[in-house]
Structure formats: structure tokens, C-alpha cells
Amino acid sequence: MTEVTEVKARSQHEMKKTLNWWDILWFGLGAVIGAGIFVLTGIEAQDDAGPAVVISYLFSGVSAMLSVLCYTEFAVEIPVAGGSFAYLRVELGDSMAFIAAGNILLEYLVSGAAVARAWTSYFATLINRHPDDLRIIVPSLAENFNHLDPIAVVVLIVIGAGAIFSTKASSRFNYVVSILQVFIILFVIIAGLTHSDPSNLSDFAPYGPRGIFKASAVLFFAYVGFDAVATLAEETKNPGRDIPIGLIGSMSIVTVLYCVMAITLCMMQSYKTIDANAPFSMAFEAVGMKWAKYIVALGALKGMTTVLLSSAIGQARYVTHIARTHMLPPCLAAVHKDTKTPVAATVMMIVGICIFAFFTDLDILSNLLSIATLFIFTLVAIALLIRRYYLAGETSVTDRNKLIGFLVVIIASSLGLAAGWAENVKGWALYAVTCGIWFLGTLGLQLLLKKARAPRLWGAPLVPWLPSASVAINIFLLGSIDRASFVRFGVWTAILLVYYLLFGLHASYDTAMAIARDANPTERVVEEGVAAHAEENRSEIS
């Protein structure tokens, strides 16, 4: 029995394999299309990018697609509920996986809270009220933390109950609502374009390239959610077919819809007058279609509801797998015998999201979310390179050192590019040098190292170029995020390190298994994907 199988057994009951590619596709759409497009489009068009926000969406979409391809290979090869935590644990070890796990949990806490608060904003539009009319203002609390949102909390509790009840029932609800959501989006595009004014695009990029990429870093928030879908691999009937179709298909559709919606909004109304709270609804009111704003607000609410549902399901599965390794209390790993869902993990995550949603404004949440997400996606791309080029017990010391060296070159050159951009370095020399070094590092991987492993069912294309490009783009986008968000991110990561050193390290599953092996030397547990398939991989590569 492999370690991954052992870890799954700690949940006592199996999750049902009830999902197919259709479910995954609509989970992908439902998990992604929500607060990002309906709220942040207006903010970023007005403050950072102007009509060029469509370029920001396109760039973020390309970055997200590269990450999708990396995730898909892992989800197919390691079909367990732990998502990127499980993938990083296999390839990078416990300590790095735990740091990533903490940021994954932060990502979900923040994203769920952001969407829930945006839900309140669009609900206010639907009933012709200002969002603050539905919130409790407490002047004694710090700014950006003093607009308390009880409606967001109620919505989250209802969503959590649905996620606990049944994964398949949630899937059916999700794709029915998501199909309706797509029709509403098509209405927004068609009706919006019939009331568009191309002259609104004349000042296309008023803030220049810097504004475009700054907006792109924040708008990455709009693509967050597909990683939650990857956690459903354990409940998918045929991961080798269903996961690639579902994930890649949904991300392709989302990117196209986002770009078209963004350009539609900017053609309907000057970027200078776009409403920050409910941009699409108020744009229709501005062009004389006041009745249409209610359709848009209803569509936004439906989209945010499915985002919250998909996220709640994915979040609980992350927590379940982390708890299986004992890095969180093992009671959170339990799968309920009747519902076949992780009830304790779902409740824990919903409570955490409610706390964030009750206090924290959207601006702070979106920036913090983008950092955590880009950091995790970078680690997953690095892990994919390691998975393809390193196999324990098979790769020579020389090749291992070459791999480390090339990875250092790729990461360092990407950091140099991001740092130069963040510090507003003038001229092209720095950017040409860092991009050239990145190119040589990736070329070195391709030409000077033999792949140690071939994917058994489905693999990301263009390795090493695709994951290497994902690393570079994600790190570059990090260079466009404000410093205050990095400070918050650093504090959170420091807390994680302290927890891991004091508790997680000693309670982890690996430590428990090491003790068991010492007590019984005949017992050997091998991590899935390392030694169990070594012979098979050698034959495939040859």
C-alpha cells in the first residue's frame, strides 16, 4: 500500500466517485466566474488600466492557463483530495508543502470572504440600496476593517450547509445555475455592445504598461478557483480523461468571456465614470437600460453563489488531506459515513471565512489573495519540473545538481525581472538580460538533462518551457503588488513557520510513519510517484 493510499484511509470512509468531465467543466466555470469580473473590472479600469483592462485580463488568463496545465498533470497522476498540498508534498517534502498549505488556506479564506462581501454589494444593487446601507459601520475599528457585513456571514453559512449535504447534488445545482449564468453573461455582452460607444476606447491605456500589469496582478483574483476543482480528482470517475477536459475547457471559456465582458464595459461607459461597487449594473443604468441592471445584478449573485459553493467544496478537501498528514488535527480528516463529505473540515473553513468576510474590505482581500495564489502556483510549476527531471534513487547526483542549478537560474532571473519592474527601472537592458538568463536556464534543462519520468495518463505539454514560463510570469505579476500586502503575507508566512517548527513537524504523518518503521523494520511505505512506478517510467521513457 502506498503512502497516499494510507493517508486516504485516515478519513475512515471513501469519498464517492460520482463526477465526470461535465461536472468538472461546470465546477470550473462556477468556481471562477464571480466577484472578480463583476466587481474588480470597474475598480481596475478606473484606477490602473483604463480600457486596456482587457489586456490585463488576457495576460492574467494566459498565466492562469499555464498553471491549469501544471495542475492538470498532477491531478491526473495523483488523484487525491489534497490538491496542490498533496502535489508539493510528494515533490518538495513536508516543510515546503506545509508553508504552501498555510497559504492555500489563506487563499481560500480570503477569496471566500471577498466573494461574500461582493455578494452583499450586488444584492444592495438589486434592491436599490448602497452596499454600506446593509453593513454595520463601527468608527472605533480600524479603517478597511470597520464595515461589518452580517449578510455575507449568512450567505456563507447557507453555502456551507449545501457543501456538506452532497457533492453530487452540489454539482447538479452548480451546473444548472452556471448554465443560467452563462446566458446572463451573453445577455450582458450582446445588450452592452448594442449600447456601446467606440470613442470610449480612444484613451485606451491611460496609465501605460505599468498600470496594465498592476491591474493584471490584481485581476488574477478573477481566475482563482480552478485549483479548488483539482481537489475533486479523488471523486472523479476517470481522472485521466475528465480532469483535462474539465479544467482546460472551463479556463478557455472563462478567459474569452472575461476579455469580451471587459471590453464591453469600457465601450458602454468611459472608464472615468465606471461605478466601483457594481460596474456592469450601473453601466446599463447609465445608457438608459435601468431594467437591465437587475438582470445583471441577479447574474452576478448567481455567479458569486456558485463560486462560494465550489470553493467551499474544494476548501474542505484541502483541509481533509492536510489533516490526514496530521499537520492539522486528525479529526478534520473525517469523512461522514452518510453524506460521504468532510463535514468537520467544511465547518472549520466556513467559520474562518465568516470571520474574514465580517470585518475586511475587498481591496485588502484581493491584493492579499493574489500574492498567496501566485506564490502557490509558482511552487506547483517548480514541482512539475522536479517531477519530470528528478526521480529518487534513479537520478544521478550530477544530474540532480544540474537540475538545482537550472532551477536557481530560472527563479533568480524571474525575481530580477520582477524586482526591476517593481522599482521602475528605466530602459530595456535589465529586462533583456533577465529574460535572456531565464531563456538559457530553461534551454539548459531541455538540452542537458534527461527526463527521469514520463506521465502515465496525461502530461502538460512543452515541458520544461511551459512550467518555466509559468514561474516567470507568476513572479513578474508579484512585482506589481503593493508592499503593504507583502508585509501581511510575510507576517502570515512567519506564523506558519513557527507553527510548523513547534507543532506540525512533530505531528506530521511522515514523523509518525518513521516511528512506526523504527518499531517494525520490515514495514516499508513508499511515496506514490517515487519508487512504485520507477520501472514503468524507465520503460516509458526509453
Coordinates of C-alpha atoms in Angstrom, one line a residue, residues 16-416:
K16 CA -17.8 8.8 -3.7
K17 CA -16.5 8.7 -7.3
T18 CA -19.5 10.4 -8.8
L19 CA -18.1 13.2 -11.1
N20 CA -17.4 13.2 -14.8
W21 CA -15.9 15.8 -17.2
W22 CA -19.2 17.6 -17.5
D23 CA -19.3 18.1 -13.7
I24 CA -15.7 19.3 -13.7
L25 CA -16.3 21.7 -16.6
W26 CA -19.2 23.4 -14.8
F27 CA -17.5 23.3 -11.4
G28 CA -14.6 25.1 -13.2
L29 CA -17.0 27.8 -14.6
G30 CA -18.9 28.0 -11.3
A31 CA -15.7 28.3 -9.2
V32 CA -14.2 31.1 -11.3
I33 CA -16.9 33.4 -12.7
G34 CA -17.9 35.6 -9.8
A35 CA -16.7 38.7 -7.9
G36 CA -13.6 39.2 -10.0
I37 CA -15.3 40.1 -13.3
F38 CA -18.4 41.7 -11.7
V39 CA -16.6 43.9 -9.2
L40 CA -12.8 44.3 -9.9
T41 CA -13.2 45.1 -13.6
G42 CA -14.6 48.5 -12.7
I43 CA -12.0 49.2 -10.0
E44 CA -9.0 48.3 -12.1
A45 CA -10.3 50.0 -15.3
Q46 CA -10.9 53.2 -13.3
D47 CA -7.7 53.2 -11.2
D48 CA -5.0 51.3 -13.1
A49 CA -5.6 50.2 -16.7
G50 CA -8.4 52.1 -18.4
P51 CA -9.9 50.2 -21.3
A52 CA -6.7 48.3 -21.5
V53 CA -8.1 46.3 -18.7
V54 CA -8.9 43.8 -21.4
I55 CA -5.2 43.3 -21.9
S56 CA -4.8 42.8 -18.2
Y57 CA -7.4 40.1 -18.2
L58 CA -5.8 38.4 -21.2
F59 CA -2.3 38.4 -19.5
S60 CA -3.8 37.0 -16.3
G61 CA -5.7 34.4 -18.3
V62 CA -2.5 33.2 -20.0
S63 CA -0.8 32.9 -16.6
A64 CA -3.8 31.0 -15.2
M65 CA -3.9 28.7 -18.2
L66 CA -0.2 27.8 -17.7
S67 CA -1.0 27.0 -14.1
V68 CA -4.0 25.0 -15.1
L69 CA -1.9 22.8 -17.3
C70 CA 0.6 22.2 -14.5
Y71 CA -2.2 21.4 -12.1
T72 CA -3.9 19.1 -14.5
E73 CA -0.9 16.7 -14.8
F74 CA -0.7 16.5 -11.0
A75 CA -4.4 16.0 -10.6
V76 CA -4.4 13.1 -13.1
E77 CA -1.2 11.5 -11.8
I78 CA -2.0 12.0 -8.1
P79 CA -5.8 11.9 -7.9
V80 CA -6.3 12.8 -4.2
A81 CA -8.3 15.5 -2.4
G82 CA -5.3 17.4 -1.3
G83 CA -4.7 19.4 -4.5
S84 CA -1.5 21.4 -4.6
F85 CA -0.7 20.4 -1.0
A86 CA -0.5 16.8 -2.0
Y87 CA 1.4 17.6 -5.1
L88 CA 4.0 19.7 -3.3
R89 CA 4.3 17.2 -0.5
V90 CA 5.2 14.5 -3.0
E91 CA 7.8 16.6 -4.8
L92 CA 9.1 19.2 -2.4
G93 CA 8.6 17.5 1.0
D94 CA 6.7 18.2 4.2
S95 CA 8.1 21.6 5.2
M96 CA 7.5 23.3 1.8
A97 CA 4.2 21.6 1.5
F98 CA 3.1 22.9 4.8
I99 CA 4.1 26.5 4.0
A100 CA 2.2 26.2 0.8
A101 CA -0.8 24.6 2.7
G102 CA -1.0 27.6 5.0
N103 CA -1.1 29.9 2.1
I104 CA -3.6 27.8 0.3
L105 CA -5.8 28.1 3.3
L106 CA -5.2 31.8 3.4
E107 CA -6.1 32.0 -0.3
Y108 CA -9.4 30.3 0.3
L109 CA -10.2 32.2 3.5
V110 CA -9.5 35.5 1.6
S111 CA -11.2 34.6 -1.6
G112 CA -14.4 33.3 0.0
A113 CA -14.6 36.4 2.2
A114 CA -14.0 38.7 -0.8
V115 CA -16.8 37.0 -2.9
A116 CA -19.2 37.0 0.1
R117 CA -18.7 40.8 0.6
A118 CA -19.1 41.3 -3.2
W119 CA -22.3 39.3 -2.9
T120 CA -23.6 41.9 -0.4
S121 CA -22.7 44.8 -2.8
Y122 CA -24.6 43.3 -5.7
F123 CA -27.6 42.4 -3.5
A124 CA -27.7 46.0 -2.5
T125 CA -27.9 47.0 -6.1
L126 CA -30.7 44.5 -6.7
I127 CA -32.8 46.2 -4.0
N128 CA -31.7 49.8 -4.9
R129 CA -29.6 50.4 -1.8
H130 CA -26.0 51.4 -1.3
P131 CA -23.8 48.5 0.0
D132 CA -23.0 50.3 3.2
D133 CA -26.7 50.5 4.0
L134 CA -26.6 46.7 4.6
R135 CA -23.4 46.8 6.6
I136 CA -22.8 47.9 10.2
I137 CA -20.3 50.8 10.4
V138 CA -18.1 50.8 13.6
P139 CA -16.0 54.0 13.6
S140 CA -13.9 52.8 16.5
L141 CA -12.4 50.0 14.4
A142 CA -9.5 50.4 12.0
E143 CA -10.2 51.7 8.5
N144 CA -10.9 48.9 6.0
F145 CA -12.0 46.7 8.9
N146 CA -14.9 48.7 10.3
H147 CA -17.7 47.9 7.7
L148 CA -19.2 44.8 9.3
D149 CA -21.1 42.5 6.9
P150 CA -23.6 40.2 8.5
I151 CA -25.3 39.3 5.2
A152 CA -22.0 37.8 3.9
V153 CA -21.9 35.6 7.0
V154 CA -25.5 34.3 6.5
V155 CA -24.8 33.5 2.8
L156 CA -21.6 31.6 3.8
I157 CA -23.5 29.5 6.4
V158 CA -26.1 28.5 3.8
I159 CA -23.5 27.7 1.2
G160 CA -21.6 25.6 3.8
A161 CA -24.7 23.6 4.6
G162 CA -25.1 22.8 0.9
A163 CA -21.5 21.7 0.5
I164 CA -21.9 19.3 3.5
F165 CA -25.1 17.8 2.2
S166 CA -23.8 16.2 -1.0
T167 CA -21.1 16.7 -3.6
K168 CA -23.1 15.3 -6.5
A169 CA -26.2 17.4 -5.5
S170 CA -24.0 20.4 -5.2
S171 CA -22.6 19.7 -8.7
R172 CA -26.1 19.5 -10.2
F173 CA -27.1 22.8 -8.6
N174 CA -23.8 24.3 -9.7
Y175 CA -24.1 23.5 -13.4
V176 CA -27.8 24.4 -13.6
V177 CA -27.0 27.8 -12.1
S178 CA -23.8 28.1 -14.1
I179 CA -25.7 27.5 -17.4
L180 CA -28.1 30.2 -16.4
Q181 CA -25.1 32.4 -15.5
V182 CA -23.6 31.9 -19.0
F183 CA -26.9 33.1 -20.6
I184 CA -26.9 36.2 -18.4
I185 CA -23.3 36.9 -19.4
L186 CA -24.2 36.5 -23.1
F187 CA -27.1 39.0 -22.5
V188 CA -24.6 41.4 -20.8
I189 CA -22.3 41.2 -23.8
I190 CA -24.9 41.4 -26.6
A191 CA -27.0 44.1 -24.9
G192 CA -23.9 46.0 -23.8
L193 CA -22.4 46.1 -27.3
T194 CA -25.7 47.4 -28.8
H195 CA -25.3 50.4 -26.5
S196 CA -21.6 50.8 -26.9
D197 CA -19.6 53.9 -28.0
P198 CA -16.2 53.1 -29.5
S199 CA -15.0 56.5 -28.7
N200 CA -14.8 55.4 -25.1
L201 CA -11.7 53.4 -26.1
S202 CA -9.9 56.3 -27.5
D203 CA -7.8 56.7 -24.4
F204 CA -7.0 53.0 -24.4
A205 CA -4.1 52.8 -21.9
P206 CA -4.1 56.0 -19.9
Y207 CA -1.8 54.6 -17.2
G208 CA 0.7 52.9 -19.6
P209 CA 2.1 49.3 -19.4
R210 CA 2.8 49.7 -15.6
G211 CA -0.9 50.2 -15.0
I212 CA -1.9 47.3 -17.2
F213 CA 0.4 44.8 -15.3
K214 CA -0.6 46.2 -12.0
A215 CA -4.2 45.6 -12.9
S216 CA -3.3 42.1 -14.2
A217 CA -1.8 41.2 -10.8
V218 CA -5.0 42.2 -9.0
L219 CA -7.3 40.7 -11.6
F220 CA -5.6 37.3 -11.2
F221 CA -8.1 37.1 -8.4
A222 CA -10.8 36.7 -11.1
Y223 CA -9.3 33.4 -12.2
V224 CA -8.8 31.9 -8.7
G225 CA -11.0 28.8 -8.2
F226 CA -9.8 26.3 -10.7
D227 CA -7.3 24.9 -8.1
A228 CA -10.3 24.0 -5.9
V229 CA -11.6 22.0 -8.8
A230 CA -8.4 20.0 -8.9
T231 CA -9.2 18.8 -5.4
L232 CA -12.2 16.9 -6.8
A233 CA -9.9 14.3 -8.6
E234 CA -10.5 11.8 -5.8
E235 CA -14.2 11.9 -6.6
T236 CA -13.8 11.8 -10.4
K237 CA -14.7 8.6 -12.2
N238 CA -12.0 8.8 -14.9
P239 CA -9.4 11.5 -13.9
G240 CA -7.1 10.8 -16.9
R241 CA -9.9 12.0 -19.2
D242 CA -12.3 14.1 -17.1
I243 CA -9.8 16.4 -15.3
P244 CA -8.0 17.7 -18.5
I245 CA -11.3 18.2 -20.4
G246 CA -13.0 19.9 -17.5
L247 CA -10.1 22.1 -16.3
I248 CA -8.7 23.2 -19.6
G249 CA -12.2 23.6 -21.2
S250 CA -13.5 25.8 -18.4
M251 CA -10.4 28.0 -18.2
S252 CA -10.5 28.6 -22.0
I253 CA -14.2 29.6 -21.8
V254 CA -13.6 31.9 -18.8
T255 CA -10.7 33.7 -20.4
V256 CA -12.7 34.5 -23.6
L257 CA -15.8 35.6 -21.6
Y258 CA -13.7 37.9 -19.3
C259 CA -12.0 39.7 -22.1
V260 CA -15.2 40.3 -24.1
M261 CA -17.0 41.4 -20.9
A262 CA -14.2 43.8 -20.0
I263 CA -14.2 45.5 -23.5
T264 CA -18.0 45.6 -23.5
L265 CA -18.0 47.5 -20.2
C266 CA -15.4 50.0 -21.3
M267 CA -17.3 50.7 -24.6
M268 CA -20.5 51.3 -22.7
Q269 CA -19.1 53.9 -20.4
S270 CA -15.9 55.9 -20.0
Y271 CA -13.5 54.3 -17.6
K272 CA -13.5 57.5 -15.6
T273 CA -17.2 57.2 -14.7
I274 CA -17.4 53.4 -14.1
D275 CA -19.0 52.6 -10.8
A276 CA -16.6 50.8 -8.4
N277 CA -19.2 48.7 -6.5
A278 CA -21.4 47.4 -9.3
P279 CA -19.9 48.4 -12.6
F280 CA -22.0 46.4 -15.0
S281 CA -25.3 47.1 -13.4
M282 CA -24.7 50.9 -13.2
A283 CA -23.3 50.9 -16.8
F284 CA -26.7 49.7 -18.0
E285 CA -28.4 52.3 -16.0
A286 CA -26.1 55.0 -17.5
V287 CA -27.1 54.0 -21.0
G288 CA -30.8 54.1 -20.3
M289 CA -31.4 50.4 -19.6
K290 CA -32.3 50.7 -15.9
W291 CA -34.3 47.5 -16.0
A292 CA -31.3 45.5 -17.3
K293 CA -29.3 46.3 -14.2
Y294 CA -31.5 43.9 -12.2
I295 CA -30.7 41.1 -14.6
V296 CA -27.0 41.8 -14.3
A297 CA -27.2 42.0 -10.5
L298 CA -29.1 38.7 -10.4
G299 CA -26.5 37.1 -12.7
A300 CA -23.7 38.4 -10.5
L301 CA -25.3 37.0 -7.4
K302 CA -25.8 33.6 -9.1
G303 CA -22.1 33.6 -10.2
M304 CA -20.9 34.5 -6.7
T305 CA -23.1 31.8 -5.2
T306 CA -21.6 29.1 -7.4
V307 CA -18.1 30.5 -6.7
L308 CA -18.7 30.2 -3.0
L309 CA -20.2 26.7 -3.3
S310 CA -17.3 25.4 -5.5
S311 CA -14.8 27.0 -3.2
A312 CA -16.4 25.6 0.0
I313 CA -16.2 22.1 -1.5
G314 CA -12.6 22.5 -2.6
Q315 CA -11.5 24.1 0.7
A316 CA -12.8 21.3 2.8
R317 CA -10.9 18.7 0.7
Y318 CA -7.7 20.6 1.1
V319 CA -8.2 20.7 4.9
T320 CA -9.1 17.0 4.8
H321 CA -5.9 15.9 3.2
I322 CA -3.7 18.2 5.3
A323 CA -5.4 16.7 8.4
R324 CA -4.7 13.2 7.0
T325 CA -1.0 14.0 7.3
H326 CA -1.5 15.2 11.0
M327 CA -0.3 18.7 10.1
L328 CA -3.8 19.8 11.3
P329 CA -5.8 17.9 13.9
P330 CA -6.7 14.5 12.6
C331 CA -10.4 14.9 13.5
L332 CA -10.6 17.3 10.5
A333 CA -9.8 14.4 8.1
A334 CA -13.0 12.5 8.9
V335 CA -15.5 11.8 6.1
H336 CA -19.0 11.4 7.3
K337 CA -20.4 7.9 6.8
D338 CA -23.8 9.1 5.5
T339 CA -23.1 12.2 3.4
K340 CA -19.6 11.0 2.3
T341 CA -18.4 14.5 2.7
P342 CA -15.8 16.1 5.0
V343 CA -18.1 17.8 7.5
A344 CA -15.7 18.9 10.1
A345 CA -13.3 20.4 7.6
T346 CA -16.1 22.2 5.8
V347 CA -17.4 23.7 9.1
M348 CA -13.9 24.9 10.1
M349 CA -13.3 26.7 6.8
I350 CA -16.8 28.3 6.7
V351 CA -16.2 29.7 10.2
G352 CA -12.8 31.1 9.2
I353 CA -14.2 32.7 6.0
C354 CA -17.1 34.2 8.0
I355 CA -14.6 36.0 10.3
F356 CA -12.7 37.5 7.3
A357 CA -15.9 38.4 5.5
F358 CA -17.4 40.1 8.5
F359 CA -14.6 42.6 9.0
T360 CA -12.3 43.0 6.0
D361 CA -12.9 45.2 2.9
L362 CA -12.5 43.9 -0.7
D363 CA -9.4 46.0 -1.6
I364 CA -7.2 44.4 1.1
L365 CA -8.6 40.9 0.4
S366 CA -8.0 41.0 -3.4
N367 CA -4.3 42.0 -3.1
L368 CA -3.6 39.5 -0.3
L369 CA -5.3 36.8 -2.3
S370 CA -3.3 37.5 -5.4
I371 CA 0.1 37.1 -3.5
A372 CA -0.9 33.8 -1.9
T373 CA -2.2 32.4 -5.1
L374 CA 0.7 33.4 -7.3
F375 CA 3.1 32.0 -4.7
I376 CA 1.4 28.7 -4.7
F377 CA 1.1 28.5 -8.5
T378 CA 4.8 29.2 -8.8
L379 CA 5.6 26.3 -6.4
V380 CA 3.4 23.9 -8.4
A381 CA 5.2 24.8 -11.6
I382 CA 8.6 24.2 -9.9
A383 CA 7.3 20.9 -8.5
L384 CA 6.3 19.8 -12.0
L385 CA 9.8 20.5 -13.3
I386 CA 11.2 18.5 -10.4
R387 CA 8.7 15.7 -11.0
R388 CA 9.8 15.4 -14.7
Y389 CA 13.5 15.6 -14.1
Y390 CA 14.2 14.0 -10.8
L391 CA 13.4 10.5 -9.5
A392 CA 14.7 9.4 -6.1
G393 CA 17.1 6.6 -6.4
E394 CA 17.4 6.9 -10.1
T395 CA 18.7 10.4 -10.9
S396 CA 22.5 10.8 -10.5
V397 CA 24.0 13.3 -8.1
T398 CA 25.4 15.2 -11.1
D399 CA 22.0 15.5 -12.8
R400 CA 20.4 16.4 -9.5
N401 CA 22.9 19.3 -9.0
K402 CA 22.3 20.4 -12.6
L403 CA 18.6 20.5 -12.0
I404 CA 19.1 22.6 -8.9
G405 CA 21.3 24.9 -10.7
F406 CA 19.0 25.5 -13.6
L407 CA 16.0 26.0 -11.2
V408 CA 18.1 28.6 -9.4
V409 CA 18.8 30.4 -12.7
I410 CA 15.1 30.4 -13.7
I411 CA 13.9 31.6 -10.3
A412 CA 16.7 34.2 -9.9
S413 CA 16.2 35.7 -13.3
S414 CA 12.4 35.8 -12.8
L415 CA 13.0 37.6 -9.5
G416 CA 15.4 40.0 -11.1

